[in-house]
Short mmCIF file of C-alpha atoms in Angstrom, two decimals:
data_model
loop_
_atom_site.label_atom_id
_atom_site.label_comp_id
_atom_site.label_asym_id
_atom_site.label_seq_id
_atom_site.Cartn_x
_atom_site.Cartn_y
_atom_site.Cartn_z
CA UNK A 1 -0.33 -12.77 -17.90
CA UNK A 2 -4.04 -11.68 -17.16
CA UNK A 3 -4.81 -7.77 -18.87
CA UNK A 4 -7.86 -7.19 -16.15
CA UNK A 5 -5.68 -4.22 -14.54
CA UNK A 6 -5.01 -2.85 -17.94
CA UNK A 7 -8.38 -2.85 -18.84
CA UNK A 8 -9.37 -1.10 -15.42
CA UNK A 9 -6.70 1.56 -16.16
CA UNK A 10 -7.95 2.33 -19.06
CA UNK A 11 -11.11 3.30 -17.42
CA UNK A 12 -9.15 5.51 -15.19
CA UNK A 13 -7.36 6.98 -17.79
CA UNK A 14 -10.67 7.98 -20.00
CA UNK A 15 -10.26 11.34 -17.72
CA UNK A 16 -6.85 12.17 -18.77
CA UNK A 17 -6.52 15.78 -16.88
CA UNK A 18 -7.09 13.59 -13.77
CA UNK A 19 -4.48 10.69 -14.27
CA UNK A 20 -2.28 13.28 -15.04
CA UNK A 21 -2.77 15.30 -11.55
CA UNK A 22 -2.60 12.21 -10.12
CA UNK A 23 0.57 11.29 -11.53
CA UNK A 24 2.05 14.97 -10.66
CA UNK A 25 0.91 14.30 -7.28
CA UNK A 26 2.36 11.24 -6.34
CA UNK A 27 5.77 11.83 -7.71
CA UNK A 28 5.61 14.96 -5.54
CA UNK A 29 5.27 12.73 -2.53
CA UNK A 30 8.15 10.62 -4.32
CA UNK A 31 10.36 13.77 -4.49
CA UNK A 32 9.87 14.68 -0.96
CA UNK A 33 11.10 11.21 -0.09
CA UNK A 34 14.15 11.84 -2.00
CA UNK A 35 15.01 14.97 -0.50
CA UNK A 36 14.68 13.94 3.39
CA UNK A 37 16.44 10.59 2.85
CA UNK A 38 19.27 12.71 1.35
CA UNK A 39 19.54 14.81 4.57
CA UNK A 40 20.18 11.87 6.52
CA UNK A 41 23.74 10.60 5.49
CA UNK A 42 23.44 6.94 7.49
CA UNK A 43 20.41 6.68 5.19
CA UNK A 44 21.52 3.27 3.34
CA UNK A 45 22.70 2.14 6.90
CA UNK A 46 19.35 2.49 8.07
CA UNK A 47 17.84 0.63 5.42
CA UNK A 48 20.19 -2.11 6.02
CA UNK A 49 19.27 -2.08 9.86
CA UNK A 50 16.05 -1.95 9.19
CA UNK A 51 15.98 -5.18 6.99
CA UNK A 52 18.06 -6.82 9.32
CA UNK A 53 15.80 -6.07 12.41
CA UNK A 54 12.88 -7.20 10.34
CA UNK A 55 14.41 -10.43 9.54
CA UNK A 56 15.55 -11.59 12.65
CA UNK A 57 12.29 -10.57 14.20
CA UNK A 58 10.39 -12.50 11.62
CA UNK A 59 12.11 -15.52 12.30
CA UNK A 60 11.76 -14.98 16.27
CA UNK A 61 8.19 -14.25 15.51
CA UNK A 62 6.75 -16.99 18.17
CA UNK A 63 9.38 -15.98 20.96
CA UNK A 64 8.44 -12.36 20.75
CA UNK A 65 4.81 -12.66 20.39
CA UNK A 66 4.77 -14.53 23.77
CA UNK A 67 7.06 -11.95 25.37
CA UNK A 68 4.67 -9.29 24.15
CA UNK A 69 1.57 -11.23 25.79
CA UNK A 70 3.56 -11.27 28.92
CA UNK A 71 4.35 -7.91 29.11
CA UNK A 72 1.46 -6.20 27.74
CA UNK A 73 -1.01 -8.49 30.23
CA UNK A 74 1.44 -7.41 33.28
CA UNK A 75 0.64 -3.81 32.06
CA UNK A 76 -3.13 -4.68 32.48
CA UNK A 77 -3.83 -4.91 28.63
CA UNK A 78 -6.23 -7.66 27.62
CA UNK A 79 -4.93 -9.97 24.99
CA UNK A 80 -6.65 -11.77 22.29
CA UNK A 81 -5.80 -13.94 19.24
CA UNK A 82 -7.28 -13.89 16.17
CA UNK A 83 -6.47 -16.67 13.52
CA UNK A 84 -8.48 -14.72 10.48
CA UNK A 85 -10.71 -12.06 9.58
CA UNK A 86 -13.77 -13.56 10.66
CA UNK A 87 -12.44 -14.31 14.16
CA UNK A 88 -11.03 -10.89 14.45
CA UNK A 89 -14.36 -9.35 13.53
CA UNK A 90 -16.12 -11.80 16.00
CA UNK A 91 -13.78 -10.50 18.81
CA UNK A 92 -14.06 -7.21 18.47
CA UNK A 93 -17.90 -7.37 17.84
CA UNK A 94 -18.12 -9.64 21.00
CA UNK A 95 -16.06 -6.45 22.88
CA UNK A 96 -18.59 -3.93 21.76
CA UNK A 97 -21.61 -6.06 22.49
CA UNK A 98 -20.60 -6.69 25.91
CA UNK A 99 -20.10 -3.02 26.68
CA UNK A 100 -23.55 -2.14 24.55
CA UNK A 101 -21.60 0.08 22.01
CA UNK A 102 -23.30 1.72 19.89
CA UNK A 103 -20.87 3.96 18.08
CA UNK A 104 -17.46 3.18 17.67
CA UNK A 105 -14.68 5.68 16.69
CA UNK A 106 -11.96 4.54 14.66
CA UNK A 107 -8.43 5.66 13.44
CA UNK A 108 -6.88 4.72 10.09
CA UNK A 109 -6.16 0.73 9.70
CA UNK A 110 -5.35 -1.54 6.56
CA UNK A 111 -5.89 -4.65 8.92
CA UNK A 112 -9.54 -3.42 9.49
CA UNK A 113 -10.02 -3.01 5.55
CA UNK A 114 -8.24 -6.41 5.10
CA UNK A 115 -10.99 -7.87 7.36
CA UNK A 116 -13.84 -6.15 6.23
CA UNK A 117 -14.69 -5.07 9.90
CA UNK A 118 -16.79 -2.11 8.88
CA UNK A 119 -19.17 -3.76 6.97
CA UNK A 120 -19.59 -6.45 9.75
CA UNK A 121 -20.23 -4.19 12.24
CA UNK A 122 -22.78 -2.26 10.39
CA UNK A 123 -24.73 -5.46 9.82
CA UNK A 124 -24.98 -5.90 13.69
CA UNK A 125 -26.30 -2.39 14.21
CA UNK A 126 -23.21 -0.68 15.47
CA UNK A 127 -22.10 2.45 13.76
CA UNK A 128 -18.32 2.96 13.02
CA UNK A 129 -16.86 6.69 12.63
CA UNK A 130 -13.69 6.82 10.49
CA UNK A 131 -11.75 9.52 12.45
CA UNK A 132 -8.77 10.12 9.99
CA UNK A 133 -9.65 12.88 7.49
CA UNK A 134 -8.77 10.69 4.32
CA UNK A 135 -10.71 8.05 5.65
CA UNK A 136 -13.82 9.77 6.77
CA UNK A 137 -13.81 11.80 3.57
CA UNK A 138 -13.93 8.32 1.50
CA UNK A 139 -16.62 6.83 4.25
CA UNK A 140 -18.80 10.01 3.60
CA UNK A 141 -18.46 9.29 -0.18
CA UNK A 142 -19.29 5.87 0.64
CA UNK A 143 -15.93 4.58 -1.55
CA UNK A 144 -12.56 2.14 -0.70
CA UNK A 145 -9.09 3.64 -0.21
CA UNK A 146 -7.13 3.91 -3.02
CA UNK A 147 -3.44 4.42 -1.12
CA UNK A 148 -2.69 2.58 2.25
CA UNK A 149 -1.03 5.98 3.83
CA UNK A 150 -2.85 8.98 1.95
CA UNK A 151 -6.42 7.12 1.46
CA UNK A 152 -8.02 10.05 -0.59
CA UNK A 153 -5.24 11.15 -2.51
CA UNK A 154 -7.13 10.31 -5.78
CA UNK A 155 -10.06 13.07 -4.59
CA UNK A 156 -9.23 16.77 -5.64
CA UNK A 157 -10.36 19.36 -2.79
CA UNK A 158 -13.12 21.06 -4.97
CA UNK A 159 -14.66 17.46 -4.72
CA UNK A 160 -14.23 17.39 -0.92
CA UNK A 161 -15.64 20.79 -0.53
CA UNK A 162 -18.89 19.77 -2.62
CA UNK A 163 -18.82 16.48 -0.37
CA UNK A 164 -18.61 18.69 2.83
CA UNK A 165 -21.08 21.23 1.87
CA UNK A 166 -23.67 18.25 1.42
CA UNK A 167 -23.05 16.59 4.48
CA UNK A 168 -21.87 18.83 6.81
CA UNK A 169 -23.73 22.40 5.51
CA UNK A 170 -20.35 24.01 4.45
CA UNK A 171 -19.95 27.26 2.71
CA UNK A 172 -20.93 26.42 -1.04
CA UNK A 173 -18.14 26.90 -3.07
CA UNK A 174 -15.38 26.89 -0.55
CA UNK A 175 -12.97 24.13 -1.10
CA UNK A 176 -9.92 26.01 1.07
CA UNK A 177 -8.19 23.33 2.71
CA UNK A 178 -7.93 24.68 6.03
CA UNK A 179 -11.24 25.49 5.78
CA UNK A 180 -12.26 21.94 5.30
CA UNK A 181 -9.98 20.46 7.77
CA UNK A 182 -11.41 22.86 10.40
CA UNK A 183 -14.55 21.88 9.45
CA UNK A 184 -13.54 18.11 9.68
CA UNK A 185 -12.28 18.92 12.75
CA UNK A 186 -15.13 20.27 14.35
CA UNK A 187 -17.54 17.47 12.97
CA UNK A 188 -15.45 14.78 14.07
CA UNK A 189 -14.94 16.38 18.06
CA UNK A 190 -18.47 15.85 18.66
CA UNK A 191 -17.95 12.17 17.48
CA UNK A 192 -15.14 11.55 19.78
CA UNK A 193 -16.96 13.22 22.76
CA UNK A 194 -20.14 10.92 22.37
CA UNK A 195 -18.62 7.61 20.98
CA UNK A 196 -18.78 4.57 23.30
CA UNK A 197 -15.49 3.03 22.29
CA UNK A 198 -12.41 3.87 20.68
CA UNK A 199 -10.40 1.52 18.03
CA UNK A 200 -7.08 2.09 16.18
CA UNK A 201 -4.89 -0.03 14.72
CA UNK A 202 -0.93 -0.50 15.49
CA UNK A 203 2.43 0.47 13.63
CA UNK A 204 4.36 -1.42 15.60
CA UNK A 205 4.29 -3.79 19.04
CA UNK A 206 7.16 -3.63 21.24
CA UNK A 207 7.94 -6.90 22.56
CA UNK A 208 10.32 -6.03 25.92
CA UNK A 209 7.18 -3.27 26.79
CA UNK A 210 4.17 -4.74 25.67
CA UNK A 211 2.81 -1.65 24.25
CA UNK A 212 1.58 -0.35 20.94
CA UNK A 213 3.10 2.63 18.79
CA UNK A 214 0.46 4.08 16.36
CA UNK A 215 2.33 7.14 14.21
CA UNK A 216 -0.55 9.83 12.72
CA UNK A 217 -0.07 13.33 11.33
CA UNK A 218 -3.72 13.92 12.94
CA UNK A 219 -3.87 13.34 16.25
CA UNK A 220 -7.23 11.31 15.70
CA UNK A 221 -6.05 8.04 17.58
CA UNK A 222 -5.13 9.67 20.91
CA UNK A 223 -8.13 11.48 20.74
CA UNK A 224 -10.30 8.47 20.34
CA UNK A 225 -7.90 6.27 22.70
CA UNK A 226 -8.47 9.57 25.43
CA UNK A 227 -12.05 10.49 25.10
CA UNK A 228 -13.62 6.54 25.69
CA UNK A 229 -12.82 3.78 28.40
CA UNK A 230 -13.14 0.77 26.09
CA UNK A 231 -10.16 0.90 23.94
CA UNK A 232 -9.22 -1.76 21.36
CA UNK A 233 -5.71 -1.69 19.12
CA UNK A 234 -5.83 -4.25 16.19
CA UNK A 235 -2.73 -5.35 14.36
CA UNK A 236 -1.12 -8.07 12.36
CA UNK A 237 1.63 -10.88 14.03
CA UNK A 238 4.37 -9.57 12.04
CA UNK A 239 3.96 -5.82 13.73
CA UNK A 240 5.81 -7.29 16.76
CA UNK A 241 9.32 -5.82 17.15
CA UNK A 242 11.75 -6.67 19.78
CA UNK A 243 12.84 -3.15 21.62
CA UNK A 244 12.40 0.41 22.16
CA UNK A 245 15.75 0.73 20.43
CA UNK A 246 14.40 -0.98 17.31
CA UNK A 247 11.66 1.44 17.30
CA UNK A 248 13.56 4.46 17.13
CA UNK A 249 15.44 3.01 13.58
CA UNK A 250 11.92 2.50 12.02
CA UNK A 251 10.33 5.78 12.95
CA UNK A 252 13.28 7.39 11.14
CA UNK A 253 12.36 5.37 8.07
CA UNK A 254 9.04 5.37 7.94
CA UNK A 255 7.59 8.98 7.57
CA UNK A 256 10.75 9.69 5.92
CA UNK A 257 9.68 7.18 3.20
CA UNK A 258 5.66 7.49 3.44
CA UNK A 259 5.50 11.49 3.23
CA UNK A 260 8.77 12.97 3.11
CA UNK A 261 8.60 14.22 6.63
CA UNK A 262 11.05 13.87 9.52
CA UNK A 263 8.97 12.00 11.47
CA UNK A 264 4.92 12.04 12.09
CA UNK A 265 3.57 14.51 13.91
CA UNK A 266 2.40 12.25 16.47
CA UNK A 267 3.85 9.10 17.58
CA UNK A 268 1.74 7.63 20.02
CA UNK A 269 2.34 4.61 22.85
CA UNK A 270 -0.57 2.71 24.33
CA UNK A 271 0.63 0.77 27.31
CA UNK A 272 -1.76 0.50 29.94
CA UNK A 273 -5.77 1.33 30.07
CA UNK A 274 -7.08 4.27 31.18
CA UNK A 275 -8.16 4.11 35.01
CA UNK A 276 -11.37 2.82 35.47
CA UNK A 277 -11.31 1.64 31.53
CA UNK A 278 -10.19 -1.54 29.50
CA UNK A 279 -7.35 -1.85 26.60
CA UNK A 280 -7.82 -4.98 24.59
CA UNK A 281 -5.09 -5.94 21.81
CA UNK A 282 -6.00 -7.86 19.15
CA UNK A 283 -3.32 -9.80 17.45
CA UNK A 284 -4.10 -10.93 14.06
CA UNK A 285 -2.62 -13.93 11.91
CA UNK A 286 -4.93 -14.36 8.69
CA UNK A 287 -2.74 -15.89 6.59
CA UNK A 288 0.73 -14.12 7.63
CA UNK A 289 2.04 -17.40 8.80
CA UNK A 290 1.55 -19.12 5.44
CA UNK A 291 3.61 -16.06 4.00
CA UNK A 292 6.64 -16.81 7.04
CA UNK A 293 6.56 -20.54 5.50
CA UNK A 294 6.97 -19.28 2.01
CA UNK A 295 10.71 -18.91 1.58
CA UNK A 296 10.45 -17.05 -1.91
CA UNK A 297 8.25 -14.45 -0.54
CA UNK A 298 8.58 -14.16 3.21
CA UNK A 299 10.21 -10.95 2.71
CA UNK A 300 6.92 -9.48 2.63
CA UNK A 301 6.70 -9.75 6.52
CA UNK A 302 9.09 -6.83 6.28
CA UNK A 303 6.56 -4.54 5.25
CA UNK A 304 6.26 -1.52 7.70
CA UNK A 305 3.21 -0.01 5.62
CA UNK A 306 4.91 3.43 4.57
CA UNK A 307 3.92 3.21 0.88
CA UNK A 308 7.31 4.40 -0.90
CA UNK A 309 6.73 1.58 -3.01
CA UNK A 310 3.13 3.07 -4.13
CA UNK A 311 4.44 6.51 -4.69
CA UNK A 312 7.20 5.82 -6.87
CA UNK A 313 5.31 3.25 -9.02
CA UNK A 314 4.96 4.73 -12.76
CA UNK A 315 1.92 2.14 -13.16
CA UNK A 316 0.30 3.04 -9.91
CA UNK A 317 0.84 6.64 -10.47
CA UNK A 318 -0.70 6.54 -14.22
CA UNK A 319 -3.71 4.02 -13.12
CA UNK A 320 -5.01 5.14 -9.95
CA UNK A 321 -5.21 2.54 -6.63
CA UNK A 322 -9.12 1.10 -7.95
CA UNK A 323 -7.10 -0.34 -10.71
CA UNK A 324 -6.23 -3.19 -8.68
CA UNK A 325 -8.29 -6.20 -7.65
CA UNK A 326 -6.69 -6.25 -4.28
CA UNK A 327 -7.63 -3.76 -1.78
CA UNK A 328 -4.34 -2.75 -1.03
CA UNK A 329 -2.85 -1.36 -4.55
CA UNK A 330 0.70 -0.92 -6.02
CA UNK A 331 3.90 -3.29 -5.65
CA UNK A 332 3.01 -4.25 -2.28
CA UNK A 333 -0.49 -5.04 -3.23
CA UNK A 334 0.53 -7.34 -6.05
CA UNK A 335 2.21 -9.36 -4.01
CA UNK A 336 0.24 -9.51 -1.23
CA UNK A 337 -2.68 -10.41 -3.31
CA UNK A 338 -1.04 -13.34 -4.87
CA UNK A 339 0.38 -14.39 -1.49
CA UNK A 340 -3.65 -14.64 -0.70
CA UNK A 341 -5.23 -15.74 -3.66
CA UNK A 342 -2.81 -15.87 -6.57
CA UNK A 343 -5.75 -17.42 -8.72
CA UNK A 344 -7.84 -14.44 -7.66
CA UNK A 345 -5.46 -11.69 -7.90
CA UNK A 346 -3.51 -12.74 -10.76
CA UNK A 347 -4.53 -9.88 -12.99
CA UNK A 348 -2.52 -6.99 -10.87
CA UNK A 349 0.85 -8.77 -11.80
CA UNK A 350 0.67 -7.00 -15.06
CA UNK A 351 0.86 -4.03 -13.66
CA UNK A 352 4.46 -3.61 -13.37
CA UNK A 353 7.03 -2.33 -16.03
CA UNK A 354 9.70 -4.34 -13.76
CA UNK A 355 11.60 -1.17 -13.19
CA UNK A 356 12.76 -1.69 -9.86
CA UNK A 357 12.15 1.64 -8.39
CA UNK A 358 9.92 0.07 -5.51
CA UNK A 359 12.75 -2.25 -4.61
CA UNK A 360 14.99 0.81 -4.69
CA UNK A 361 13.32 2.72 -2.05
CA UNK A 362 11.61 0.34 -0.06
CA UNK A 363 13.08 1.17 3.43
CA UNK A 364 13.15 -2.26 4.80
CA UNK A 365 14.63 -3.58 1.30
CA UNK A 366 12.01 -5.54 0.32
CA UNK A 367 12.81 -6.95 -3.86
CA UNK A 368 9.10 -6.06 -4.41
CA UNK A 369 9.97 -5.92 -7.95
CA UNK A 370 11.65 -9.31 -8.16
CA UNK A 371 9.28 -10.98 -6.38
CA UNK A 372 6.32 -9.88 -9.05
CA UNK A 373 8.77 -11.12 -11.69
CA UNK A 374 8.85 -14.50 -10.02
CA UNK A 375 4.99 -14.62 -9.81
CA UNK A 376 4.97 -13.52 -13.77
CA UNK A 377 6.65 -16.65 -14.36
CA UNK A 378 4.09 -18.93 -12.08
CA UNK A 379 1.09 -17.84 -13.82
CA UNK A 380 1.21 -20.68 -16.59
CA UNK A 381 1.45 -23.02 -14.02
CA UNK A 382 -1.21 -21.66 -12.29
CA UNK A 383 -3.51 -21.77 -15.50
CA UNK A 384 -3.93 -17.88 -15.43
CA UNK A 385 -1.29 -16.89 -18.27
CA UNK A 386 -2.88 -14.63 -20.69
CA UNK A 387 -3.18 -16.68 -24.31
CA UNK A 388 -2.41 -13.74 -26.64
CA UNK A 389 0.46 -12.86 -24.58
CA UNK A 390 2.15 -16.18 -24.43
CA UNK A 391 1.72 -16.36 -27.70
CA UNK A 392 3.63 -12.84 -28.35
CA UNK A 393 6.14 -14.18 -26.01
CA UNK A 394 6.59 -17.72 -28.10
CA UNK A 395 7.33 -15.80 -31.44
CA UNK A 396 9.82 -13.53 -29.81
CA UNK A 397 11.60 -16.65 -28.38
CA UNK A 398 11.14 -18.31 -31.81
CA UNK A 399 12.75 -14.72 -33.52
CA UNK A 400 15.55 -14.35 -31.24
CA UNK A 401 16.81 -17.76 -31.26
CA UNK A 402 17.42 -17.13 -35.33
CA UNK A 403 19.88 -14.44 -35.68
CA UNK A 404 19.68 -14.27 -39.24
CA UNK A 405 15.66 -13.90 -39.05
CA UNK A 406 16.10 -11.59 -35.97
CA UNK A 407 18.44 -9.27 -37.90
CA UNK A 408 15.83 -9.02 -41.16
CA UNK A 409 12.97 -8.51 -38.46
CA UNK A 410 15.45 -5.31 -37.06
CA UNK A 411 15.67 -4.07 -40.73
CA UNK A 412 12.31 -4.00 -41.63
CA UNK A 413 11.33 -2.24 -38.04
CA UNK A 414 11.43 1.33 -39.10
CA UNK A 415 8.45 0.46 -41.84
CA UNK A 416 6.67 0.30 -38.63
CA UNK A 417 7.07 4.02 -37.99
CA UNK A 418 4.44 4.61 -41.13
CA UNK A 419 1.84 2.54 -39.55
CA UNK A 420 -1.56 3.61 -38.71
CA UNK A 421 -1.75 4.25 -35.13
CA UNK A 422 -4.64 1.78 -34.46
CA UNK A 423 -2.41 -1.01 -35.57
CA UNK A 424 -0.07 -0.02 -32.78
CA UNK A 425 -2.13 0.22 -30.28
CA UNK A 426 -4.78 -2.30 -30.17
CA UNK A 427 -6.51 -4.43 -27.64
CA UNK A 428 -3.66 -6.13 -27.27
CA UNK A 429 -1.96 -3.42 -25.89
CA UNK A 430 -4.33 -1.80 -23.58
CA UNK A 431 -1.53 0.37 -21.21
CA UNK A 432 -0.14 1.38 -24.63
CA UNK A 433 -3.16 3.09 -25.93
CA UNK A 434 -2.25 6.19 -23.62
CA UNK A 435 1.93 5.85 -24.30
CA UNK A 436 3.79 7.30 -27.06
CA UNK A 437 5.69 4.17 -28.62
CA UNK A 438 9.30 5.51 -29.98
CA UNK A 439 10.19 5.39 -33.50
CA UNK A 440 12.27 3.10 -34.36
CA UNK A 441 15.82 3.68 -35.25
CA UNK A 442 16.41 4.06 -39.13
CA UNK A 443 19.63 1.72 -38.49
CA UNK A 444 20.15 -1.06 -36.14
CA UNK A 445 22.98 -1.15 -33.79
CA UNK A 446 24.29 -4.29 -35.30
CA UNK A 447 24.11 -2.46 -38.93
CA UNK A 448 25.83 0.40 -37.62
CA UNK A 449 28.81 -1.89 -36.11
CA UNK A 450 29.12 -4.07 -39.09
CA UNK A 451 29.29 -0.59 -41.36
CA UNK A 452 31.67 1.11 -38.83
CA UNK A 453 34.12 -2.44 -38.02
CA UNK A 454 34.63 -2.27 -41.76
CA UNK A 455 36.20 1.34 -41.56
#
C-alpha cells in the first residue's frame, strides 16, 4: 500500500510537543463521549436503532426524497437538485447573482468544502464569510479544516490570540478563550447585519415535514438565517430521514458521539421562508448514488458526520488532519476518499492500525475499520500497492508457511534487541520512527510450551 500518509505524518511529527498535545486533546473528547454514553442505559439499543433507521432510509431514498420535496414546496420552499459539485456551485451562484448578493454569511458545511464552493464564489466576486468560530479562524489563516466537527482543533489558543491581534486589533498577548470568543462574536455580528444572504448545511432533512434541521453549538446558523431574506440550505441526499421520531433518535446519538454533550446547544429547524423572503434547499448527489450501488461500502451513507471515529483513531490523533490527502480525515475520510477516487486517495488506507476502535464508537454502527481492510485487499488490483510492503508481506507469508523456518526465526528474534536503532526504524517504517518498538521476548511461546510440557 502507499506510504504517502506516513510521509505527511512524519512532517506533523517533527513538532513532537504539538503532536502530543493534539493527541491528548482528541483523546479528551473521546473520553467525554464514553462518559456521556455510559449515562444512557439504552445506548447500544440506540446505536442499533440508528443503524436500522439509516439502512431503511438509504434503501428507500427515492421515495423519501420525493416526499421531502413535495412537503418542502408545500411550505413555500424552492427545491433544487444538483447532480454534482459543479451544479451545486452553479445553482448557488445563480441564486446569489439573481439577488445581487455581494456578501454571503455561511455556517459550517462540509458539503461546501466537498464542492469547493468558497473558491468558486470568490472567483466570481462574492465575499463568503464563515461564521462558525473554528471555520472563521481557518478562513482568516487561509487554511482548510483538519476535522469535520472541530475544524480548528489543531490550532492553539495562543495562535488564535496572535491571529485576532493582527486581523481584529485585539489586545496584544491576550489569548484568553472567553475574550477571543467575544472578539469574534463582535466582529461577526457586523457581518451578519450587513450580509446580503445566508447559507447553511443540513444535518437532517425530514421527509414528512419538508424541513431541514441544523445542529450547532454557537447559534451562527440561526443568526444568519434570521438576519437575511435570502436563505439557502444545501445538503447531500443521504441526509433525508423519514420523521421527527427518527430525528429524536439521532439527536440523542449525535452530540454525545461528537463532543460528549447531551445535545447540541442549538437544534434549529428551517421549514418556511421568512415573510417577504426566500428559502432554497439544494439537494446534492455528487457520487452518493454510486455509493448506494456499491454493496461492499454502501453503509458509508449511514454516516451522520459526528466525527467520533476521528476522535478515537490513534493514527489521526498522532498524525493530524492534514496528513490525509482527502478533505475529510480519519477513518470516515479514508473510506469516502476511496469511494470518490481509489487511485487518487489510496495513500490514506495506510493510515489505519485496524484496531477497529472507529467501528466500536460509530453511533450508527458503520464497520469503518473492516471496510478499510477490504480496500487494502484491492490495492494490488488497482495497481497502487506499495512494492516494498508487498515484498515484506510475501516474505512473511513464505516464512509462516514453513514452521521449522518460522521457529528458527523466532529463536533468533531477540538478537534484534541489540541492533542499532536506525536498523529498526528506517525509510520502510516512517510511522515506526516515532514509536518505541517493544523488545522481543527472550523465549518464544512455542519454546516455553515445549519446555513446560516435558515437565
